PDB file of C-alpha atoms in Angstrom:
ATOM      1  CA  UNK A   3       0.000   0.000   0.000  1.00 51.00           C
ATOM      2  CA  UNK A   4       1.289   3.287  -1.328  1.00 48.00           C
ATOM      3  CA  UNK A   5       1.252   6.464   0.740  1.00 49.00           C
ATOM      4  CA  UNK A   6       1.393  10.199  -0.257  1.00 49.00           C
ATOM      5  CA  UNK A   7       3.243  12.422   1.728  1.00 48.00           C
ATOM      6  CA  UNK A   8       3.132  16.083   0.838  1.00 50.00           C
ATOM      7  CA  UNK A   9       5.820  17.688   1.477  1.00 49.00           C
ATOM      8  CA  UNK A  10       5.430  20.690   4.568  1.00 48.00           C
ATOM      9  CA  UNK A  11       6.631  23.465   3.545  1.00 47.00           C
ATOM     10  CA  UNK A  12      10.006  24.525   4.755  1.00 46.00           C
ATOM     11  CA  UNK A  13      10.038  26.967   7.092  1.00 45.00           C
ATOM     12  CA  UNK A  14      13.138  28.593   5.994  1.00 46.00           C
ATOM     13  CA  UNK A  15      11.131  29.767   2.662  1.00 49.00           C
ATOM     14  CA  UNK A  16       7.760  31.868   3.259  1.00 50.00           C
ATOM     15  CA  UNK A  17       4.648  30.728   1.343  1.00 51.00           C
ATOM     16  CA  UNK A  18       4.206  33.106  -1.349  1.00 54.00           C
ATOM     17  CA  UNK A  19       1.111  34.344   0.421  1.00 57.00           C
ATOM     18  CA  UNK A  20       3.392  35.052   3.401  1.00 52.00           C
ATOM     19  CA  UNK A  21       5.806  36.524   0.690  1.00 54.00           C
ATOM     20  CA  UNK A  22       2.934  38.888  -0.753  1.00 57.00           C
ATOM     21  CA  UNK A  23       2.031  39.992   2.317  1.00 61.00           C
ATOM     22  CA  UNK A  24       5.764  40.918   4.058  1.00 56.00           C
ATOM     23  CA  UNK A  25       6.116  43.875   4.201  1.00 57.00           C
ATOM     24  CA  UNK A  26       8.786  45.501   1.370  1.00 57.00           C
ATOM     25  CA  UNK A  27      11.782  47.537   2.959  1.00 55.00           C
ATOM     26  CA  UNK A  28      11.754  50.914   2.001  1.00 56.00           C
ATOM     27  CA  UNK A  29      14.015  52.101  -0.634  1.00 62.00           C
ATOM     28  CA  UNK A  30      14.892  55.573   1.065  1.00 60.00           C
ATOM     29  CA  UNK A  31      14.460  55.984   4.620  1.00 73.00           C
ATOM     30  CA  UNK A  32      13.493  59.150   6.567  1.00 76.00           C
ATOM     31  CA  UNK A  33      17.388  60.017   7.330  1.00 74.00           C
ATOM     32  CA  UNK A  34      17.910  59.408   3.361  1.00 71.00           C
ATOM     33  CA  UNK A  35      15.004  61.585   2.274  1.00 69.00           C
ATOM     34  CA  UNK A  36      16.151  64.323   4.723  1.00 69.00           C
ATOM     35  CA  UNK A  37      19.781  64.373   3.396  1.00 73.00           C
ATOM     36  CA  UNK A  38      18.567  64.383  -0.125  1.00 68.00           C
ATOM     37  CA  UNK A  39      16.556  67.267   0.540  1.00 61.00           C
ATOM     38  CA  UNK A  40      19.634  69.212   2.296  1.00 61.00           C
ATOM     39  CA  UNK A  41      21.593  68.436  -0.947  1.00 72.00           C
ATOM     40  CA  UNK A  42      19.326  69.653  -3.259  1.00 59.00           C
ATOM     41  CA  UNK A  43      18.324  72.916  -1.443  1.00 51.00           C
ATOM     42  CA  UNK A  44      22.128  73.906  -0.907  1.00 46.00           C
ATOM     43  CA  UNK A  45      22.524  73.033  -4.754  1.00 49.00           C
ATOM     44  CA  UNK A  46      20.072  75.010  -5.703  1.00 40.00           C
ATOM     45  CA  UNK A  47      21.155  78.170  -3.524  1.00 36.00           C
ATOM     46  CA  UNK A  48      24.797  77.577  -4.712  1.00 40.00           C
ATOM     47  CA  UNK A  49      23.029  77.630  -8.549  1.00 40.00           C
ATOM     48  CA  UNK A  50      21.260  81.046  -7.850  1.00 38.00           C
ATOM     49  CA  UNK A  51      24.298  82.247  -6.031  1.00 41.00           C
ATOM     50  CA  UNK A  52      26.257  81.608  -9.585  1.00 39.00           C
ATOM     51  CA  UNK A  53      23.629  82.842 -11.685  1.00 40.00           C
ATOM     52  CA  UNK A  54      24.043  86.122  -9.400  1.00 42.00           C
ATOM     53  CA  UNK A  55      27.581  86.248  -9.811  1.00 44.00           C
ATOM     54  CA  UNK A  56      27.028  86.559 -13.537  1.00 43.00           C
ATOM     55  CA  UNK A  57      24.868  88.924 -13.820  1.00 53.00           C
ATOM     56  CA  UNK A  58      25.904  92.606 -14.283  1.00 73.00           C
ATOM     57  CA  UNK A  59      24.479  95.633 -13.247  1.00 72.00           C
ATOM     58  CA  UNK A  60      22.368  97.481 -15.944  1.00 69.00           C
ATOM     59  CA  UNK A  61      24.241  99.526 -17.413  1.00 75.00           C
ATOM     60  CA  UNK A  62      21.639 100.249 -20.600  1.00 69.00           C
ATOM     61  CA  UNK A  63      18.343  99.848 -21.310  1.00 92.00           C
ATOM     62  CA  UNK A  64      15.231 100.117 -19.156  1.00 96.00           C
ATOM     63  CA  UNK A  65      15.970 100.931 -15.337  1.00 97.00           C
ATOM     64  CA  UNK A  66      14.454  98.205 -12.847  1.00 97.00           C
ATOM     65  CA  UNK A  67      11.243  99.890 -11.431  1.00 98.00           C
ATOM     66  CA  UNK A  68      11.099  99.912  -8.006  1.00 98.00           C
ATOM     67  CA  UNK A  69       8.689 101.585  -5.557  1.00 97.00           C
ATOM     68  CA  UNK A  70      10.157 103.757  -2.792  1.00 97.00           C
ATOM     69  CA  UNK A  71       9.236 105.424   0.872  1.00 96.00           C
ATOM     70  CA  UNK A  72      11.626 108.528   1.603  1.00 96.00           C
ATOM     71  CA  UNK A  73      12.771 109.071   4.649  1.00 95.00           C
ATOM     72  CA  UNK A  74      10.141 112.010   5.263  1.00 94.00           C
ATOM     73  CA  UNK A  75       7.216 109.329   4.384  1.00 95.00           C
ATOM     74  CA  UNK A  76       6.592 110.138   0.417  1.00 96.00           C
ATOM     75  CA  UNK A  77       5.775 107.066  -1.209  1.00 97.00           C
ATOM     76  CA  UNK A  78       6.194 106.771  -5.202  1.00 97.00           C
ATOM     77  CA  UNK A  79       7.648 104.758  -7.913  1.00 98.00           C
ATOM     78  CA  UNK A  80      11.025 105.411 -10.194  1.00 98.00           C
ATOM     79  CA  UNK A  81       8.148 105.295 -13.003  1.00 98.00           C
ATOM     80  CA  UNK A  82       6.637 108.224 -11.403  1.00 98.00           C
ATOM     81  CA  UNK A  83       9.420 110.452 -12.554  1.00 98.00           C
ATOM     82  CA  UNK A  84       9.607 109.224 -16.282  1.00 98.00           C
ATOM     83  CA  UNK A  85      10.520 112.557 -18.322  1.00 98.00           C
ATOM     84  CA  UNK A  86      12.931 113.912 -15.996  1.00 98.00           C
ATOM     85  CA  UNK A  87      16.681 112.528 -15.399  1.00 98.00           C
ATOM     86  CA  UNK A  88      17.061 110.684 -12.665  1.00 98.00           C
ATOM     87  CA  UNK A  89      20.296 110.301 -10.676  1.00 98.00           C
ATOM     88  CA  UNK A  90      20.126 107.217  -8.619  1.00 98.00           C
ATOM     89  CA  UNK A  91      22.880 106.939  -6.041  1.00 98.00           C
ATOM     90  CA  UNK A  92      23.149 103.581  -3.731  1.00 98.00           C
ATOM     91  CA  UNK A  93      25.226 104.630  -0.371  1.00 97.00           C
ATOM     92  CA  UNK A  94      25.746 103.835   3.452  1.00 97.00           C
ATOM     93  CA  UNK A  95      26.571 105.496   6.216  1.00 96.00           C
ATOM     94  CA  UNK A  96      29.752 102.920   7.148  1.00 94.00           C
ATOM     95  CA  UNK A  97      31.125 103.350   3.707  1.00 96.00           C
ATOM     96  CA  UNK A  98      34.371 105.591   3.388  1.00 97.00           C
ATOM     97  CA  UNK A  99      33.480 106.211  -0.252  1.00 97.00           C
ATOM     98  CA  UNK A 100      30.228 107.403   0.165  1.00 98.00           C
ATOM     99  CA  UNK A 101      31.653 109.836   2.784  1.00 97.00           C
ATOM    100  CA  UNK A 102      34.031 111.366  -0.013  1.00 97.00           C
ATOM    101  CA  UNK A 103      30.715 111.408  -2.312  1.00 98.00           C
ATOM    102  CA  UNK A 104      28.489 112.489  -0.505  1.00 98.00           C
ATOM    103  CA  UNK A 105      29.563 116.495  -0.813  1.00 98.00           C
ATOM    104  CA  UNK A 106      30.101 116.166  -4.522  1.00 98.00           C
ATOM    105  CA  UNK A 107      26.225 114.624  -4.612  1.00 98.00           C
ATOM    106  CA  UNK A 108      24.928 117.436  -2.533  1.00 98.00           C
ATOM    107  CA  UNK A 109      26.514 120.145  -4.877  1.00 98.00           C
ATOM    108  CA  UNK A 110      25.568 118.339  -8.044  1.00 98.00           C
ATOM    109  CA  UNK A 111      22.031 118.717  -7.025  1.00 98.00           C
ATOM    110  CA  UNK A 112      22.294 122.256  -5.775  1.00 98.00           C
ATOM    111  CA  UNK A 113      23.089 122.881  -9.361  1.00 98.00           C
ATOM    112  CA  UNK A 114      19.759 121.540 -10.503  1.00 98.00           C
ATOM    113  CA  UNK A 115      17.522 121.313  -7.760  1.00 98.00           C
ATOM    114  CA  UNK A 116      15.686 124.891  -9.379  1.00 97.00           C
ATOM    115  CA  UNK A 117      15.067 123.019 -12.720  1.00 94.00           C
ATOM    116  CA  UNK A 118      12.078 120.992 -12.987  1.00 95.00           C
ATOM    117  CA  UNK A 119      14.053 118.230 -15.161  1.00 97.00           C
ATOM    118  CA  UNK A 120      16.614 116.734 -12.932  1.00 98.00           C
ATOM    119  CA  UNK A 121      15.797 114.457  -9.487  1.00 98.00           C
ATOM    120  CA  UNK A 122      18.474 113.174  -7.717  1.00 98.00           C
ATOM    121  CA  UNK A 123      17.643 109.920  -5.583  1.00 98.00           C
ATOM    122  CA  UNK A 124      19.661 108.363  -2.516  1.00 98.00           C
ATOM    123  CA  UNK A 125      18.820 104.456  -1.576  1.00 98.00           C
ATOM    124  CA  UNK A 126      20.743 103.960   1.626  1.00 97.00           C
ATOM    125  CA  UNK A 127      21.327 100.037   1.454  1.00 96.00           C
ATOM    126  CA  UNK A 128      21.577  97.802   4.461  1.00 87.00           C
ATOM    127  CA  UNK A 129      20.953 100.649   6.665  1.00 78.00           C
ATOM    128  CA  UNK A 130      18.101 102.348   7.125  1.00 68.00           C
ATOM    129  CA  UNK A 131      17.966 103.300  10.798  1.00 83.00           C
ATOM    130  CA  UNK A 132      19.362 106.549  12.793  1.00 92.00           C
ATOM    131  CA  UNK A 133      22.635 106.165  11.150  1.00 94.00           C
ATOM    132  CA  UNK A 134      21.223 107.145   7.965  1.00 96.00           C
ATOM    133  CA  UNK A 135      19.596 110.044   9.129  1.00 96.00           C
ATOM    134  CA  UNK A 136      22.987 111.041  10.996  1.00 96.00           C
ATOM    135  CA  UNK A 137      24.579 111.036   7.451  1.00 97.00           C
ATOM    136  CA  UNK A 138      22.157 112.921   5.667  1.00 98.00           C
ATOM    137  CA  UNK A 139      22.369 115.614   8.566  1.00 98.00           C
ATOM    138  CA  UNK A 140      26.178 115.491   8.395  1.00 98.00           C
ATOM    139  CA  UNK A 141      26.691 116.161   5.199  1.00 98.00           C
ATOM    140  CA  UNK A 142      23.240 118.282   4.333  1.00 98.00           C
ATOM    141  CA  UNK A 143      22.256 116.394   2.187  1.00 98.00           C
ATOM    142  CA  UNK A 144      18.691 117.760   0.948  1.00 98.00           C
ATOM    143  CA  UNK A 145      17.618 115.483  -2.284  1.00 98.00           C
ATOM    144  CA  UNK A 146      14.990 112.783  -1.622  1.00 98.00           C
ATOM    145  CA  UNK A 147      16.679 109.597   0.183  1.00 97.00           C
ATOM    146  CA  UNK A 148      15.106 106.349   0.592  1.00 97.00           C
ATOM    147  CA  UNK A 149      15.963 103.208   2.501  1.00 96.00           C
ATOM    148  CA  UNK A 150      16.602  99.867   0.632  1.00 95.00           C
ATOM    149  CA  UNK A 151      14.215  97.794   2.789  1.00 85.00           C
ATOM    150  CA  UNK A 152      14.829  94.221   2.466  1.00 90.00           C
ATOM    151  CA  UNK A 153      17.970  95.192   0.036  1.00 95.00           C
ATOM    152  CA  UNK A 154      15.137  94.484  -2.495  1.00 96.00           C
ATOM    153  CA  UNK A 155      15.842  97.606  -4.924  1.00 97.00           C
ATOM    154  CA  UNK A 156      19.657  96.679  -4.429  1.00 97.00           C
ATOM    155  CA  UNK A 157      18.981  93.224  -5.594  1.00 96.00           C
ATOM    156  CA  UNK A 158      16.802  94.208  -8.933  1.00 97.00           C
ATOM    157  CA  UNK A 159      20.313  96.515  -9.835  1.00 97.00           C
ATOM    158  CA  UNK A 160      22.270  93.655  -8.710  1.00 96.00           C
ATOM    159  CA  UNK A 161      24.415  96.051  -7.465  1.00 96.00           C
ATOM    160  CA  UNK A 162      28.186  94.971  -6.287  1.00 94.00           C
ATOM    161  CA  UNK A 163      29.067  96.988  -3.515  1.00 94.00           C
ATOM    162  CA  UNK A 164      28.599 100.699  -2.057  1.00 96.00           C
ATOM    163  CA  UNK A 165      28.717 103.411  -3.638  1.00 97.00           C
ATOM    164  CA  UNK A 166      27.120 103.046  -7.415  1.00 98.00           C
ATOM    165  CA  UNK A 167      25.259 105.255  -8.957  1.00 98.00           C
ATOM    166  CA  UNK A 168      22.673 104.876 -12.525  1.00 98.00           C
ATOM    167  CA  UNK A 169      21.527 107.809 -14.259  1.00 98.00           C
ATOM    168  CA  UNK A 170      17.657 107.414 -15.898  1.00 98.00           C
ATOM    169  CA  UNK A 171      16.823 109.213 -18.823  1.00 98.00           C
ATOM    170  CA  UNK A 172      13.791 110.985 -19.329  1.00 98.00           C
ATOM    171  CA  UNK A 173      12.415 107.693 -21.328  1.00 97.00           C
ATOM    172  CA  UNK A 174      13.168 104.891 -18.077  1.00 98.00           C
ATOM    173  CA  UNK A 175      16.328 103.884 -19.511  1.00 98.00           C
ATOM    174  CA  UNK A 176      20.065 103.628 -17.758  1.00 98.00           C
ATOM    175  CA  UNK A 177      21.831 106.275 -19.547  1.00 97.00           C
ATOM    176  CA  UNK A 178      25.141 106.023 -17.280  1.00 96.00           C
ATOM    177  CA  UNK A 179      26.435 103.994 -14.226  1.00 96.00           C
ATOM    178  CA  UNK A 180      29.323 104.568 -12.054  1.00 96.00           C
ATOM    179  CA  UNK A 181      31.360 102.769  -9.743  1.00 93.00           C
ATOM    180  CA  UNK A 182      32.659 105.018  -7.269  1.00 92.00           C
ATOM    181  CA  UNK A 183      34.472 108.333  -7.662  1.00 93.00           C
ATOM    182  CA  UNK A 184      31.564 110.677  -8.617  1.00 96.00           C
ATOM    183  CA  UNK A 185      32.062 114.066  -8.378  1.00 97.00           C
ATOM    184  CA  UNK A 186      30.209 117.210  -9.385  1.00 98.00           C
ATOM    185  CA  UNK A 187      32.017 118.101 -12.653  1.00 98.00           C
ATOM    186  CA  UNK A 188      31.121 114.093 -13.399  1.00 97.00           C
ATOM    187  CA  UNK A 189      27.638 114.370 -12.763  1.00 98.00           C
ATOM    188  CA  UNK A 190      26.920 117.259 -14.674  1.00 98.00           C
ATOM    189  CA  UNK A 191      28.844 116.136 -17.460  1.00 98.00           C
ATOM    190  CA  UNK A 192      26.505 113.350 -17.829  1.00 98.00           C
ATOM    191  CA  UNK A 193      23.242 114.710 -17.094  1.00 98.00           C
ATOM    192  CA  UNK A 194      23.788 118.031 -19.041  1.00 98.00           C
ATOM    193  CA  UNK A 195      24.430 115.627 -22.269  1.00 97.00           C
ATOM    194  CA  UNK A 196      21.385 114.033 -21.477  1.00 97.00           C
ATOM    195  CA  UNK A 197      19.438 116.856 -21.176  1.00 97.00           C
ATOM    196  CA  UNK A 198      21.394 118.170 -24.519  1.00 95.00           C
ATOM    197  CA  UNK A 199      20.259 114.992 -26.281  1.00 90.00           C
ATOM    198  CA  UNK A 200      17.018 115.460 -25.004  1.00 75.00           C
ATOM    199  CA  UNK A 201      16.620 118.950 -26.967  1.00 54.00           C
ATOM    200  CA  UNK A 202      16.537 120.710 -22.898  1.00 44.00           C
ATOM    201  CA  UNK A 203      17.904 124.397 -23.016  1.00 37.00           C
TER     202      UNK A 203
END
């Protein structure tokens, strides 16, 4: 008499219903996902970092827009004063250069400040507390000054460093931009052959 055994099943290999319902490491785990993430957000900071680097300031063209509040509360936009030149100057109390500017601005504008065609416009970046005021006071300054809040206005010049200055013409665009070393004759230089090309008396 012939008997059938059937084989048990080993117990060193799960059933396949005991293999379809293990449950399936994970591929990444939470320490994994984390440090991916780290990597890919300081990747992408270095990236916009680079693309920074590469930009320039604008040096023609049309001038960034920005919207401004002057220290003495008037609220406006750089669009405000399209058809007149513009003199944009970025500065800070704690920069030697600025200090050595900072006359040479103030006379500059005396020169124009009875014409109705000329603005000049201070954006004190990075520093927008008494300091600033202190500055203005020191040196008399008496065109409109504005601080950079949230270096945002810096940031759409991409501007390197402090001082720098852009000059608007009457249509919005960047007519001139200088690193440093303005002075009056320098100023009015530019902005007279603005106004020249512009047909002004």
């Amino acid at each position: 008499m012939s008997t059938s055994i059937e084989a048990a099943p080993s117990i060193l290999e799960p059933t396949s219903q005991a293999q379809e319902n293990a449950p399936k490491p994970e591929r990444f785990g939470w320490g994994s996902r984390l440090l991916l993430a780290g990597i890919v957000v300081v990747a992408v900071v270095f990236a916009l970092a680079l693309a920074r680097q590469r930009m320039t300031q604008p040096e023609s063209g049309s001038a960034p827009d920005f919207t401004f509040e002057t220290f003495d509360g008037q609220t406006m936009r750089l669009s405000d004063l399209r058809g007149k030149v513009v003199m944009v100057n970025f500065w800070a109390s704690w920069c030697g250069p600025c200090r050595a500017e900072a006359p040479e601005l103030q006379s500059a504008w005396e020169y124009y400040q009875d014409r109705g065609d000329v603005v000049f416009l201070g954006i004190a970046y990075a520093d927008n507390g008494p300091r600033s005021m202190e500055f203005m006071a020191e040196f008399g300054i008496t065109y409109m000054n504005a601080p950079d809040l949230g270096t945002r206005i810096s940031e759409a010049y991409n501007i390197r460093g402090v001082p720098e200055t852009f000059i608007v013409d009457p249509q919005g665009n960047v007519a001139q931009f200088i690193f440093a070393g303005v002075t009056r004759e320098r100023l009015i230089t530019y902005i007279d052959g603005i106004l020249a090309g512009q047909g002004a008396s």
